[in-house]
Amino acid sequence: EVQLVESGGGVVRPGGSLRLSCTVSGIGIDDHGMSWVRQVPGKGLEWVSGINWSGNSRYYADSVKGRFTISRDNAKKSLYLQMNSLRTEDTAVYHCARVARPLAVAENDYWGQGTLVTVSS
Amino acid sequence: DTQMTQSPSSLSASVGDRVTITCRASQGITNYLAWYQQKPGKVPELLIFAASTLQSGVPSRFSGSGSGTDFTLTITSLQPEDVATYYCQKYNSAPPTFGPGTKVDLK
């Protein structure tokens, strides 16, 4: 069974930090890029960040650049998102998703259920 | 950055109807376009990539076409299980922007 399981979400004050994790099972990720995509409940999809298969190519949405850092550990089949200087507008469900190719940016063929991040004072 | 628009934003159709959704990119993206289906309360699922290639397991009533800036997703015979929001996404370069979505429900 394919599973992408995110964790690390929660409630945090503006200016705070969180580290999201995504653990993958049932499929390989060594030859695939990985993405973080967020969605405010009831709203559309927003791509946040992507990383290629090796980790040496990373991209960020302008809205998070300089505040978020994506990383991966292929041995642990895991993806991470370090989120600093959080803002109320970062409140959303954060999904990890596998990229169908080794690239950081391409179509996403498997998605996790997501973890909710709420930034509120 | 390239902006993605979709039309209509929502539609109601009857079972068996042909449904067409349009996606437009503000700049040419050749065929680097994907379509996703998100059913209520579920995560997105990849339907089509490279503008017209059906993802494995996706019913053949779904099809995609287009290149450059204009793309379409067609459902040839709408089924009750197709009630969902459909998103296009361009991925020729970062950021891989999603369209705003088209909500499809039953009349």
Short mmCIF file of C-alpha atoms in Angstrom, two decimals:
data_model
loop_
_atom_site.label_atom_id
_atom_site.label_comp_id
_atom_site.label_asym_id
_atom_site.label_seq_id
_atom_site.Cartn_x
_atom_site.Cartn_y
_atom_site.Cartn_z
CA GLU A 1 0.00 0.00 0.00
CA VAL A 2 1.31 3.43 -0.95
CA GLN A 3 1.50 5.83 1.96
CA LEU A 4 2.87 9.34 2.31
CA VAL A 5 2.36 10.36 5.90
CA GLU A 6 2.96 13.93 6.99
CA SER A 7 3.55 14.98 10.58
CA GLY A 8 4.68 17.99 12.56
CA GLY A 9 1.76 20.30 12.03
CA GLY A 10 0.10 22.19 14.84
CA VAL A 11 -0.70 25.60 16.25
CA VAL A 12 2.08 28.17 16.36
CA ARG A 13 2.29 31.90 17.04
CA PRO A 14 3.24 34.34 14.29
CA GLY A 15 7.01 34.46 14.01
CA GLY A 16 7.34 30.91 15.26
CA SER A 17 8.78 27.80 13.63
CA LEU A 18 7.66 24.30 12.75
CA ARG A 19 9.33 21.36 11.04
CA LEU A 20 7.14 19.15 8.89
CA SER A 21 8.10 15.59 8.02
CA CYS A 22 6.78 13.21 5.38
CA THR A 23 7.55 9.50 5.50
CA VAL A 24 6.94 7.42 2.38
CA SER A 25 6.23 3.71 2.13
CA GLY A 26 5.07 1.40 -0.65
CA ILE A 27 6.83 3.35 -3.41
CA GLY A 28 10.36 4.46 -4.11
CA ILE A 29 11.52 8.05 -3.92
CA ASP A 30 15.24 7.68 -4.72
CA ASP A 31 14.68 8.50 -8.41
CA HIS A 32 11.99 11.07 -7.84
CA GLY A 33 11.68 14.68 -6.91
CA MET A 34 9.40 15.62 -4.04
CA SER A 35 7.09 18.56 -3.40
CA TRP A 36 5.23 20.37 -0.67
CA VAL A 37 1.83 21.73 -1.68
CA ARG A 38 -0.52 23.56 0.66
CA GLN A 39 -4.24 24.12 0.67
CA VAL A 40 -6.34 26.39 2.83
CA PRO A 41 -9.48 24.33 3.64
CA GLY A 42 -12.10 25.06 1.02
CA LYS A 43 -9.61 26.85 -1.25
CA GLY A 44 -7.26 25.93 -4.09
CA LEU A 45 -3.85 24.28 -4.28
CA GLU A 46 -0.66 26.29 -3.80
CA TRP A 47 2.76 24.81 -4.60
CA VAL A 48 5.21 25.65 -1.84
CA SER A 49 8.54 23.96 -2.59
CA GLY A 50 10.20 21.23 -4.60
CA ILE A 51 13.45 19.26 -4.40
CA ASN A 52 15.05 16.99 -6.98
CA TRP A 53 16.02 13.35 -6.44
CA SER A 54 19.47 14.11 -5.04
CA GLY A 55 18.60 17.19 -3.02
CA ASN A 56 20.96 19.50 -4.88
CA SER A 57 18.20 21.42 -6.69
CA ARG A 58 15.54 23.20 -4.64
CA TYR A 59 12.85 25.71 -5.51
CA TYR A 60 10.47 27.80 -3.45
CA ALA A 61 7.34 29.85 -3.99
CA ASP A 62 8.01 33.57 -3.65
CA SER A 63 5.62 33.63 -0.68
CA VAL A 64 7.93 31.38 1.39
CA LYS A 65 11.38 32.07 -0.05
CA GLY A 66 13.91 32.88 2.65
CA ARG A 67 11.64 31.48 5.40
CA PHE A 68 11.12 27.81 4.45
CA THR A 69 13.76 25.16 3.71
CA ILE A 70 13.06 21.85 2.00
CA SER A 71 15.29 18.82 2.52
CA ARG A 72 15.20 15.06 2.12
CA ASP A 73 16.78 11.87 3.41
CA ASN A 74 16.50 9.12 0.82
CA ALA A 75 17.83 6.46 3.21
CA LYS A 76 14.90 7.22 5.51
CA LYS A 77 12.49 7.76 2.60
CA SER A 78 11.61 11.07 4.15
CA LEU A 79 10.98 14.66 3.14
CA TYR A 80 11.13 17.70 5.42
CA LEU A 81 10.03 21.31 5.46
CA GLN A 82 11.57 23.68 7.99
CA MET A 83 9.21 26.62 8.38
CA ASN A 84 10.52 29.76 10.11
CA SER A 85 9.09 33.24 10.63
CA LEU A 86 5.60 31.87 10.20
CA ARG A 87 2.78 34.22 9.25
CA THR A 88 -0.98 33.93 9.61
CA GLU A 89 -1.23 33.51 5.84
CA ASP A 90 0.82 30.29 6.09
CA THR A 91 -2.17 28.62 7.76
CA ALA A 92 -3.11 25.63 5.58
CA VAL A 93 -3.00 21.88 5.20
CA TYR A 94 0.46 20.95 3.94
CA HIS A 95 0.67 17.94 1.61
CA CYS A 96 3.81 16.18 0.53
CA ALA A 97 3.69 14.72 -2.95
CA ARG A 98 6.03 12.62 -5.06
CA VAL A 99 7.14 14.09 -8.36
CA ALA A 100 6.79 11.60 -11.21
CA ARG A 101 10.34 12.37 -12.45
CA PRO A 102 13.80 12.93 -10.91
CA LEU A 103 13.27 16.66 -11.27
CA ALA A 104 12.23 19.12 -8.58
CA VAL A 105 9.34 20.34 -10.75
CA ALA A 106 6.97 18.08 -12.69
CA GLU A 107 3.63 16.40 -12.23
CA ASN A 108 2.87 14.85 -8.82
CA ASP A 109 1.73 11.23 -8.95
CA TYR A 110 1.24 10.40 -5.26
CA TRP A 111 -0.02 12.65 -2.48
CA GLY A 112 -0.21 12.47 1.29
CA GLN A 113 -3.28 13.34 3.33
CA GLY A 114 -1.61 16.41 4.74
CA THR A 115 -0.88 17.99 8.12
CA LEU A 116 -2.64 21.13 9.33
CA VAL A 117 -0.54 24.16 10.24
CA THR A 118 -2.35 26.95 12.06
CA VAL A 119 -0.55 30.22 12.68
CA SER A 120 -2.48 32.28 15.17
CA SER A 121 -1.88 34.55 18.14
CA ASP B 1 5.85 34.00 -13.39
CA THR B 2 3.32 32.30 -15.63
CA GLN B 3 -0.26 32.66 -14.45
CA MET B 4 -2.85 29.92 -14.94
CA THR B 5 -6.57 30.56 -15.40
CA GLN B 6 -9.43 28.09 -15.69
CA SER B 7 -12.96 28.39 -17.01
CA PRO B 8 -15.59 27.98 -15.95
CA SER B 9 -15.01 28.26 -12.20
CA SER B 10 -17.93 25.89 -11.67
CA LEU B 11 -20.44 23.94 -13.70
CA SER B 12 -23.42 21.67 -13.23
CA ALA B 13 -24.05 18.84 -15.65
CA SER B 14 -26.18 15.74 -15.92
CA VAL B 15 -24.98 12.15 -15.86
CA GLY B 16 -23.89 11.24 -19.38
CA ASP B 17 -23.14 14.81 -20.42
CA ARG B 18 -19.93 15.82 -22.15
CA VAL B 19 -17.99 18.23 -19.94
CA THR B 20 -15.15 20.49 -21.09
CA ILE B 21 -12.89 22.55 -18.84
CA THR B 22 -10.43 25.08 -20.21
CA CYS B 23 -7.06 26.04 -18.80
CA ARG B 24 -5.01 28.94 -20.12
CA ALA B 25 -1.39 29.87 -19.41
CA SER B 26 -0.25 33.49 -19.60
CA GLN B 27 2.88 32.32 -21.45
CA GLY B 28 3.59 29.32 -23.63
CA ILE B 29 4.35 26.13 -21.74
CA THR B 30 4.54 23.71 -24.71
CA ASN B 31 2.85 20.59 -23.29
CA TYR B 32 4.06 20.75 -19.68
CA LEU B 33 0.58 20.61 -18.23
CA ALA B 34 -1.09 18.27 -15.77
CA TRP B 35 -4.70 17.85 -14.66
CA TYR B 36 -5.73 16.73 -11.19
CA GLN B 37 -9.06 15.66 -9.72
CA GLN B 38 -9.84 16.40 -6.08
CA LYS B 39 -12.99 14.80 -4.72
CA PRO B 40 -14.61 16.33 -1.63
CA GLY B 41 -12.56 15.52 1.46
CA LYS B 42 -9.87 13.71 -0.54
CA VAL B 43 -6.39 14.49 -1.77
CA PRO B 44 -5.72 15.43 -5.40
CA GLU B 45 -5.20 12.62 -7.90
CA LEU B 46 -3.23 12.93 -11.11
CA LEU B 47 -5.43 12.42 -14.16
CA ILE B 48 -3.35 13.61 -17.10
CA PHE B 49 0.24 14.72 -17.66
CA ALA B 50 2.07 16.09 -20.68
CA ALA B 51 -1.26 17.73 -21.63
CA SER B 52 -2.77 14.57 -23.10
CA THR B 53 -1.26 11.44 -21.51
CA LEU B 54 -3.68 9.56 -19.29
CA GLN B 55 -2.23 8.47 -15.94
CA SER B 56 -2.39 4.73 -15.36
CA GLY B 57 -5.75 3.63 -13.98
CA VAL B 58 -7.66 6.72 -15.02
CA PRO B 59 -10.90 5.96 -16.92
CA SER B 60 -10.77 6.55 -20.66
CA ARG B 61 -13.71 8.98 -20.51
CA PHE B 62 -11.12 11.55 -19.40
CA SER B 63 -8.96 13.16 -22.07
CA GLY B 64 -6.72 16.17 -22.40
CA SER B 65 -5.60 18.27 -25.32
CA GLY B 66 -3.79 21.46 -26.18
CA SER B 67 -0.32 22.94 -26.31
CA GLY B 68 1.28 26.32 -25.93
CA THR B 69 -1.16 28.40 -23.90
CA ASP B 70 -4.57 26.75 -24.29
CA PHE B 71 -5.58 23.39 -22.91
CA THR B 72 -8.77 21.43 -22.32
CA LEU B 73 -9.87 18.58 -20.09
CA THR B 74 -12.84 16.64 -21.44
CA ILE B 75 -15.07 14.13 -19.69
CA THR B 76 -16.97 12.40 -22.48
CA SER B 77 -19.77 10.99 -20.32
CA LEU B 78 -20.03 12.44 -16.83
CA GLN B 79 -20.48 9.90 -14.04
CA PRO B 80 -21.63 10.53 -10.44
CA GLU B 81 -18.14 9.70 -9.15
CA ASP B 82 -16.69 12.53 -11.26
CA VAL B 83 -18.12 15.17 -8.91
CA ALA B 84 -14.94 16.96 -7.89
CA THR B 85 -12.81 20.04 -8.34
CA TYR B 86 -10.38 19.87 -11.26
CA TYR B 87 -7.07 21.71 -11.28
CA CYS B 88 -4.57 22.28 -14.06
CA GLN B 89 -0.88 22.77 -13.26
CA LYS B 90 1.95 23.95 -15.45
CA TYR B 91 5.38 22.47 -14.81
CA ASN B 92 7.70 23.65 -17.55
CA SER B 93 9.65 25.63 -14.95
CA ALA B 94 9.45 26.70 -11.32
CA PRO B 95 7.07 27.62 -9.86
CA PRO B 96 4.73 24.85 -11.05
CA THR B 97 1.61 26.97 -10.67
CA PHE B 98 -1.86 25.50 -10.26
CA GLY B 99 -4.97 26.95 -11.82
CA PRO B 100 -7.75 28.15 -9.48
CA GLY B 101 -9.86 25.06 -10.05
CA THR B 102 -13.18 24.16 -11.67
CA LYS B 103 -15.87 22.64 -9.48
CA VAL B 104 -18.05 20.07 -11.23
CA ASP B 105 -21.30 18.88 -9.71
CA LEU B 106 -24.46 17.12 -10.86
CA LYS B 107 -27.50 18.94 -12.13
#
